Short mmCIF file of C-alpha atoms and ligand atoms in Angstrom, two decimals:
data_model
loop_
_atom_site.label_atom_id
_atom_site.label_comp_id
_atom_site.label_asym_id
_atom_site.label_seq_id
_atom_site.Cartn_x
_atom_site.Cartn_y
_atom_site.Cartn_z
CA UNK A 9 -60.65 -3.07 16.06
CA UNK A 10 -58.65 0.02 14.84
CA UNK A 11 -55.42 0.12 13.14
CA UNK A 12 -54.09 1.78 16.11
CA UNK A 13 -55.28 -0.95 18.69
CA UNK A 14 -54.55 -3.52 16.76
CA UNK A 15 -51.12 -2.45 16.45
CA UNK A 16 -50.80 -1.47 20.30
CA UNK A 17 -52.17 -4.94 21.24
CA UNK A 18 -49.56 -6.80 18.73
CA UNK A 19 -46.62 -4.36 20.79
CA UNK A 20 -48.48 -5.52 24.39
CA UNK A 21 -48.16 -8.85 23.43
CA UNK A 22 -44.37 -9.58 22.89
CA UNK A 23 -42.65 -7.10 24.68
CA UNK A 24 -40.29 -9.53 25.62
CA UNK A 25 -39.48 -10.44 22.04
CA UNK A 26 -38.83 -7.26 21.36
CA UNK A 27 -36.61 -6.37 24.02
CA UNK A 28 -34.50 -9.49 23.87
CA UNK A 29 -34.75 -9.99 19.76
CA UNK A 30 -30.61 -9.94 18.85
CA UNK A 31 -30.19 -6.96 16.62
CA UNK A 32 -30.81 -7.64 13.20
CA UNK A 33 -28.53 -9.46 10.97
CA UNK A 34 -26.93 -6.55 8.89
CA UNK A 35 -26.22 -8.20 5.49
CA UNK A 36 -23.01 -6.38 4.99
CA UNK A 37 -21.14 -8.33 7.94
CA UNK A 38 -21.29 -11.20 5.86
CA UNK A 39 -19.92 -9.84 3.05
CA UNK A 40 -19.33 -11.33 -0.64
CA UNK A 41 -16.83 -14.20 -1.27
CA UNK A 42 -14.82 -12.96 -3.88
CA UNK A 43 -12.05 -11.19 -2.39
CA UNK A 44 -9.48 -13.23 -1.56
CA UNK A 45 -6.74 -10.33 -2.06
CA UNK A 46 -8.84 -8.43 0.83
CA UNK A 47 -9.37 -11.34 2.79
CA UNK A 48 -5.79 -12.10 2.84
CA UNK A 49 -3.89 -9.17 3.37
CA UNK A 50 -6.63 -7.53 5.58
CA UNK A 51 -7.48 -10.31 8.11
CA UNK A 52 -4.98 -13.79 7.55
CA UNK A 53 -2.53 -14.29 9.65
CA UNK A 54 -0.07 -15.14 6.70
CA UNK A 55 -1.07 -11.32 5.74
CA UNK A 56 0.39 -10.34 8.63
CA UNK A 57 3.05 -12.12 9.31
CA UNK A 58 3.93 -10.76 6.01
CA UNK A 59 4.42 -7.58 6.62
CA UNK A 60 6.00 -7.82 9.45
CA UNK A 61 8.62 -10.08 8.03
CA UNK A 62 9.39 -7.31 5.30
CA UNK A 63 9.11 -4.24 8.08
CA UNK A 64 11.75 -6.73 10.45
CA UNK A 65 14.06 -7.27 7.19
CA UNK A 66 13.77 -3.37 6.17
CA UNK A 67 14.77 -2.03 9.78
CA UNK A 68 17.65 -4.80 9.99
CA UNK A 69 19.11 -3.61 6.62
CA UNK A 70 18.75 -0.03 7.66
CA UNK A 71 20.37 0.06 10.92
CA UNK A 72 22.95 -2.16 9.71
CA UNK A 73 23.55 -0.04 6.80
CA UNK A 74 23.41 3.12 9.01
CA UNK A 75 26.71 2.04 10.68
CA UNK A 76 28.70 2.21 7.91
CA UNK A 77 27.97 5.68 5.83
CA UNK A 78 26.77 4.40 2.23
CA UNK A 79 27.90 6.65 -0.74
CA UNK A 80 24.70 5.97 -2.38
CA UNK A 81 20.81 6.46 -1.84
CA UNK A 82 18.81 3.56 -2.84
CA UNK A 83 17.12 6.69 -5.08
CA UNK A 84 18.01 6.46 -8.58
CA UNK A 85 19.27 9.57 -10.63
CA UNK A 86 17.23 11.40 -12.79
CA UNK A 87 17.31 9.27 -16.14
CA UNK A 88 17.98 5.91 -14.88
CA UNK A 89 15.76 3.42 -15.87
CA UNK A 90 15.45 0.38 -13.90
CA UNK A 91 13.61 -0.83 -16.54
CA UNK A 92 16.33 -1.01 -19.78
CA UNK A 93 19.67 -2.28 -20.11
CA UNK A 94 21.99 0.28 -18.99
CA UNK A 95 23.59 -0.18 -15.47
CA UNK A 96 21.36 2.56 -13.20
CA UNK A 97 22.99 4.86 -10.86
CA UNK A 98 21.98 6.27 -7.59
CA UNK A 99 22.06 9.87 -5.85
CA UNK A 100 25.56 10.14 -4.23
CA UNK A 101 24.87 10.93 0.00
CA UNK A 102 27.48 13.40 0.97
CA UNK A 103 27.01 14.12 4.58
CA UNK A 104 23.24 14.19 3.88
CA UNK A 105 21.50 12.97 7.57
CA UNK A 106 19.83 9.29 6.83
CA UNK A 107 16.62 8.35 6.20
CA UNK A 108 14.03 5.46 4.46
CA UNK A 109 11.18 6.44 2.36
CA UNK A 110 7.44 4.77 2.85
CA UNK A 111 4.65 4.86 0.83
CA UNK A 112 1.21 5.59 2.81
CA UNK A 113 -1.71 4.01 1.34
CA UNK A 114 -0.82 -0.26 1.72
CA UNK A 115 2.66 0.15 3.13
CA UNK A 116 2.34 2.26 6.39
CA UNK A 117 -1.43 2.22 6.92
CA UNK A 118 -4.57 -0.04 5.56
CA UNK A 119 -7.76 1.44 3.96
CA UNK A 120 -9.65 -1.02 5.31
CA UNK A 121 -13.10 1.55 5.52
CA UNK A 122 -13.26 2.66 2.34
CA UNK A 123 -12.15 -0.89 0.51
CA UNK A 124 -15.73 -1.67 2.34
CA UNK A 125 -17.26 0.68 1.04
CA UNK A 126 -16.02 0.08 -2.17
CA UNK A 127 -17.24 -3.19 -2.22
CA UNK A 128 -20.63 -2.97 -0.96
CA UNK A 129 -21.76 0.12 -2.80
CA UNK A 130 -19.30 0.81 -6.14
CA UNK A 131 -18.81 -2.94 -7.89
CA UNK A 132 -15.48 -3.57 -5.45
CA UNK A 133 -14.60 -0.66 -7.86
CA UNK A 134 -12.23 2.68 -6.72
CA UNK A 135 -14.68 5.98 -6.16
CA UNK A 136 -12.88 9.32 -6.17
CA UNK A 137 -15.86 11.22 -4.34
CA UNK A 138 -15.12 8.40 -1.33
CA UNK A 139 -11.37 8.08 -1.26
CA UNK A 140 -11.76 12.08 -1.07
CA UNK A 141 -13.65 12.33 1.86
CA UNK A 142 -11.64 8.91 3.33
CA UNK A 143 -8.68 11.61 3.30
CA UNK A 144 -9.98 14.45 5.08
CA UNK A 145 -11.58 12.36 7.49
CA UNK A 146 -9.82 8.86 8.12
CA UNK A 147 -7.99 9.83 10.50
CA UNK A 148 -8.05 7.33 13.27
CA UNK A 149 -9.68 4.94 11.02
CA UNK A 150 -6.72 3.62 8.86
CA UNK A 151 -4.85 1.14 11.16
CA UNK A 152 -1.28 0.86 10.83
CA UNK A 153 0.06 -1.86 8.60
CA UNK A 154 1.46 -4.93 11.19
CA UNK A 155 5.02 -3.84 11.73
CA UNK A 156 4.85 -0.64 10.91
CA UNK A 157 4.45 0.64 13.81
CA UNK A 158 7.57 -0.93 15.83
CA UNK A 159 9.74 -0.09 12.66
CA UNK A 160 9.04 3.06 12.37
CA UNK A 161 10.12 4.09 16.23
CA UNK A 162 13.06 1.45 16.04
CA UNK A 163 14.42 3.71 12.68
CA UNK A 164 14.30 6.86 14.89
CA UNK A 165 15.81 5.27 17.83
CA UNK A 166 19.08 4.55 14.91
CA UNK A 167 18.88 8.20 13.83
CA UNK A 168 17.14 7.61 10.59
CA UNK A 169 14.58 9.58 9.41
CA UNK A 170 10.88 8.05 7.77
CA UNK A 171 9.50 10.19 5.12
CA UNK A 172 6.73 9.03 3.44
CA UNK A 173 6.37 9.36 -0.28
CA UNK A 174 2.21 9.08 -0.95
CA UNK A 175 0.14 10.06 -3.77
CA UNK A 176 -2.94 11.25 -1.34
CA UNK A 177 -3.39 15.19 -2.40
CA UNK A 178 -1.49 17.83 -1.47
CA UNK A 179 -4.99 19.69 -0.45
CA UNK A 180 -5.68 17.13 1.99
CA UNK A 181 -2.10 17.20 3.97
CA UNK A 182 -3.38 17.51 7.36
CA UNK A 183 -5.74 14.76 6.52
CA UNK A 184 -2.49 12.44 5.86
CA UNK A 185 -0.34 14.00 8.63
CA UNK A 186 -3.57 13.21 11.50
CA UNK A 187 -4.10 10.01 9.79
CA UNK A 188 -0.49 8.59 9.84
CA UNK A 189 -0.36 10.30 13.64
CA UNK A 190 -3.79 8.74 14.72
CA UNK A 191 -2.49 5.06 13.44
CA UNK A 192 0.67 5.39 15.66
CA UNK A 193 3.22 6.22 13.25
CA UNK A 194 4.78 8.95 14.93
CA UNK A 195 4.77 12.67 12.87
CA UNK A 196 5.15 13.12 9.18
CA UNK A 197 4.83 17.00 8.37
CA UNK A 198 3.99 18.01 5.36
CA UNK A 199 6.94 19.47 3.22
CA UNK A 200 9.50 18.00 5.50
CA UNK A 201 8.76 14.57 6.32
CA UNK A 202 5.96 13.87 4.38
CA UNK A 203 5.69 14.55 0.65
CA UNK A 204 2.08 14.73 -1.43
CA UNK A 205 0.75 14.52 -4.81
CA UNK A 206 0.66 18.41 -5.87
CA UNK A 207 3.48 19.01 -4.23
CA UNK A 208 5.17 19.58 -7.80
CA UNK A 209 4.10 19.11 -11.10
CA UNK A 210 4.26 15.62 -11.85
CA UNK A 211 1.25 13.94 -10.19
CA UNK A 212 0.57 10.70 -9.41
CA UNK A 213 4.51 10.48 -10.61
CA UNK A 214 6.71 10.21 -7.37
CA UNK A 215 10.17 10.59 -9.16
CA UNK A 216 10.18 14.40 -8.89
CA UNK A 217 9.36 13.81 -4.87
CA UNK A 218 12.20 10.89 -4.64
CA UNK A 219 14.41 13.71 -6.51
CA UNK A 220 13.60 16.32 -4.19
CA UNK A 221 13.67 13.79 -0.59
CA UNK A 222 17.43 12.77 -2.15
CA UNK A 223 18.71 16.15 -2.01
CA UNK A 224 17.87 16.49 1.05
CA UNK A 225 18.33 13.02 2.79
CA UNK A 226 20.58 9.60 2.39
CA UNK A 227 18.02 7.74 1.83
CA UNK A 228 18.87 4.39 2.82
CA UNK A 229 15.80 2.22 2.56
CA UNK A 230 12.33 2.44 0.40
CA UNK A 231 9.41 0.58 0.96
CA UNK A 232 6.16 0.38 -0.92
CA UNK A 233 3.95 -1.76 -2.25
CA UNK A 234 4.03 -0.76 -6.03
CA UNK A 235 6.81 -0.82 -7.96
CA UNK A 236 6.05 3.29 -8.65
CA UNK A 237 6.77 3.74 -5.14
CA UNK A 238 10.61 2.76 -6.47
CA UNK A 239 10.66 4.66 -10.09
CA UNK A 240 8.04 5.46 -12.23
CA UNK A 241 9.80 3.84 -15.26
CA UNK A 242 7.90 0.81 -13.79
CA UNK A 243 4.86 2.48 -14.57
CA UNK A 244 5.50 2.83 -18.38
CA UNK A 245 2.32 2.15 -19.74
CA UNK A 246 3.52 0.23 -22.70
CA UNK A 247 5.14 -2.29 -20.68
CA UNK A 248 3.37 -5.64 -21.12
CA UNK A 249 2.84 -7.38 -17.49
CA UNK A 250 5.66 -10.06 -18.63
CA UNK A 251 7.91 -7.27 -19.61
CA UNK A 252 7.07 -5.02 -16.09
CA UNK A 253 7.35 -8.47 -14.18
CA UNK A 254 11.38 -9.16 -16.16
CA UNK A 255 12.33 -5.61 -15.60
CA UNK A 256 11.70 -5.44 -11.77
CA UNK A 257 13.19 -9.05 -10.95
CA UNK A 258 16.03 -9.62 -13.51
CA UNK A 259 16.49 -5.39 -14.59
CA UNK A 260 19.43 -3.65 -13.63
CA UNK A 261 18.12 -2.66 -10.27
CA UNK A 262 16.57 -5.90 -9.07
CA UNK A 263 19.23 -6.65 -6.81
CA UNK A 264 17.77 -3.88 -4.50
CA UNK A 265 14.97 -6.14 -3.48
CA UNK A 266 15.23 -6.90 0.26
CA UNK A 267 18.43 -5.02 -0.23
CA UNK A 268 17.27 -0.85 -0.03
CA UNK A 269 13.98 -1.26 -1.35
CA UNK A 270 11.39 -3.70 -0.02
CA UNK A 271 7.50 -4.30 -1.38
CA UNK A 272 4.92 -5.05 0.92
CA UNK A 273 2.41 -6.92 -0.56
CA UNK A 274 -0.73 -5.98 -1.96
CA UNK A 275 -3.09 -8.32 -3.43
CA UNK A 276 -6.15 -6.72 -3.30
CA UNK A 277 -5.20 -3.66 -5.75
CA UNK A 278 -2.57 -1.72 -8.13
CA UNK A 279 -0.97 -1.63 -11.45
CA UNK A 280 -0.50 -5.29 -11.99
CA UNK A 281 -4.05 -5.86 -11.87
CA UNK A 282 -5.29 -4.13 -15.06
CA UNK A 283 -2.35 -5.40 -17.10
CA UNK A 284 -2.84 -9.22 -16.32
CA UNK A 285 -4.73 -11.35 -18.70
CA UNK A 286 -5.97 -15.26 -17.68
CA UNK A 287 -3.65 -16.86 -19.73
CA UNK A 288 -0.77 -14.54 -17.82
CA UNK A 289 -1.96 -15.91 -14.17
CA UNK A 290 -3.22 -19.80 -15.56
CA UNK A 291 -0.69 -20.33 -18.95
CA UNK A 292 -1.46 -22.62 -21.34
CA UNK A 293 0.44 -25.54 -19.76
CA UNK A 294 -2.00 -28.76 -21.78
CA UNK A 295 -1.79 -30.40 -18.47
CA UNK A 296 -4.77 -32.02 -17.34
CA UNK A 297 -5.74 -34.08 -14.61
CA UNK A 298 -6.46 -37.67 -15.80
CA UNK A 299 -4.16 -39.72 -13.72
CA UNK A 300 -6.70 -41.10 -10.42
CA UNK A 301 -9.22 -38.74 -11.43
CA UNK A 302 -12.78 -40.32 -12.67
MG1 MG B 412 0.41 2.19 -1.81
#
């Protein structure tokens, strides 16, 4: 018997296998165990319900503050540094029209694709060459964050303005303007409503952005889900993560939380991640079980 007929006799013979076999398991579906940030922002229902709490508090302190004119944007002035000593000050609103500022990436929309990707073909690690190509071509991809959605068309219906504030590039705006568009988000136009890393000088830093977004707008709400999406001072690289965690909750501007700025959360990445040591998350609390335990 030949190669050939062997092999066409084997295919006569289970047909039926063949056509009925389930497709094959694909490996990647099951995924590795090891990220519970992902698994819980991403999928949980606590994850959700989550955001939309912080989405339902931001539009109620919005609208509410809408109706009464604040003098203030919840932007801070050039110099202020949320995290010192000094009282901070804010960019006075004139008769600017209103509006809240939004992050992109974790705060309006998910990057649930290239997260995947990430994880299955870079060590769970960031790649540049993919989040690059996730940006020209995501669109319709990137689901909206729970929440953001509904608040997003309930701050227009009050007259206030979202601009979002994201460090995708510059070079890739109509990337970010179809992507926000294709989750449901409504339009964000680049150099108007939507402001982009390269849009001045300053990079990844948004302050310059916030600066520019304040002289135009009364910004009356911020939302993001690092503290850089609030002022970059929290980004001072020689904070330790005990002194970045003091400064944002007990600084001078920590009584903005839930109050003008609101985080979503993000386990699964940012800033905090590289700073925090085991004995920051664990402690060295000499507890140990004894008590019923054998
Ligand atoms: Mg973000």
């Amino acid at each position: 018997m030949t190669l050939v007929s062997l092999l066409a006799g084997a295919c006569a013979s289970q047909p039926a296998i063949v056509a009925s076999a389930p497709p094959p398991a694909v490996a990647a579906e099951a995924g590795p165990q090891t990220h519970n940030g992902d698994y819980w922002l991403y999928a949980s229902a606590e994850g959700s319900v989550a955001t939309r709490q912080a989405y339902k508090a931001l539009v109620d302190y919005a609208v509410a503050a809408a109706k009464n004119r604040p003098q203030s944007s919840v932007i801070l002035e050039a110099g202020a540094n949320p995290t010192g000593s000094d009282p901070v000050s804010f960019v006075p609103c004139g008769n600017k029209p209103l509006a809240a500022v939004f992050d992109a990436d974790e705060t309006l929309i998910w990057n649930i694709p290239p997260r995947r990707d990430n994880v299955f073909h870079n060590d769970s690690k960031f790649d540049a060459k993919v989040w690059d190509a996730w940006e020209r071509t995501g669109a319709g991809h990137a689901p909206a964050i729970p929440g953001a959605a509904e608040a997003m068309a309930a701050l227009r219906a009050a007259g206030i303005t979202p601009i979002a504030n994201t460090n995708r590039t510059a070079a890739h705006a109509a990337g970010a303007e179809a992507t926000l568009k294709a989750a449901g988000l409504g339009d964000f136009v680049h150099g108007e409503t939507l402001f982009l890393s390269g849009d001045d000088t300053l990079k990844g830093n948004k302050d310059g952005r916030r600066a520019t977004i304040a002289s135009l707008y009364c910004v009356i709400a911020m939302a993001g889900d690092q503290l850089g999406d609030f002022s970059n001072a929290f980004n001072d690289a020689s904070l330790t993560a005990a002194q970045r965690r003091a400064a944002a909750t007990a600084g001078p501007a920590s009584a903005l939380w839930g109050r003008g700025w609101f985080l979503l959360p993000n386990p699964s990445y940012g800033p905090w991640d590289s700073k925090l040591k085991f004995d920051d998350v664990y402690g060295t609390d000499p507890w140990v079980p004894t008590e019923g335990v054998k």
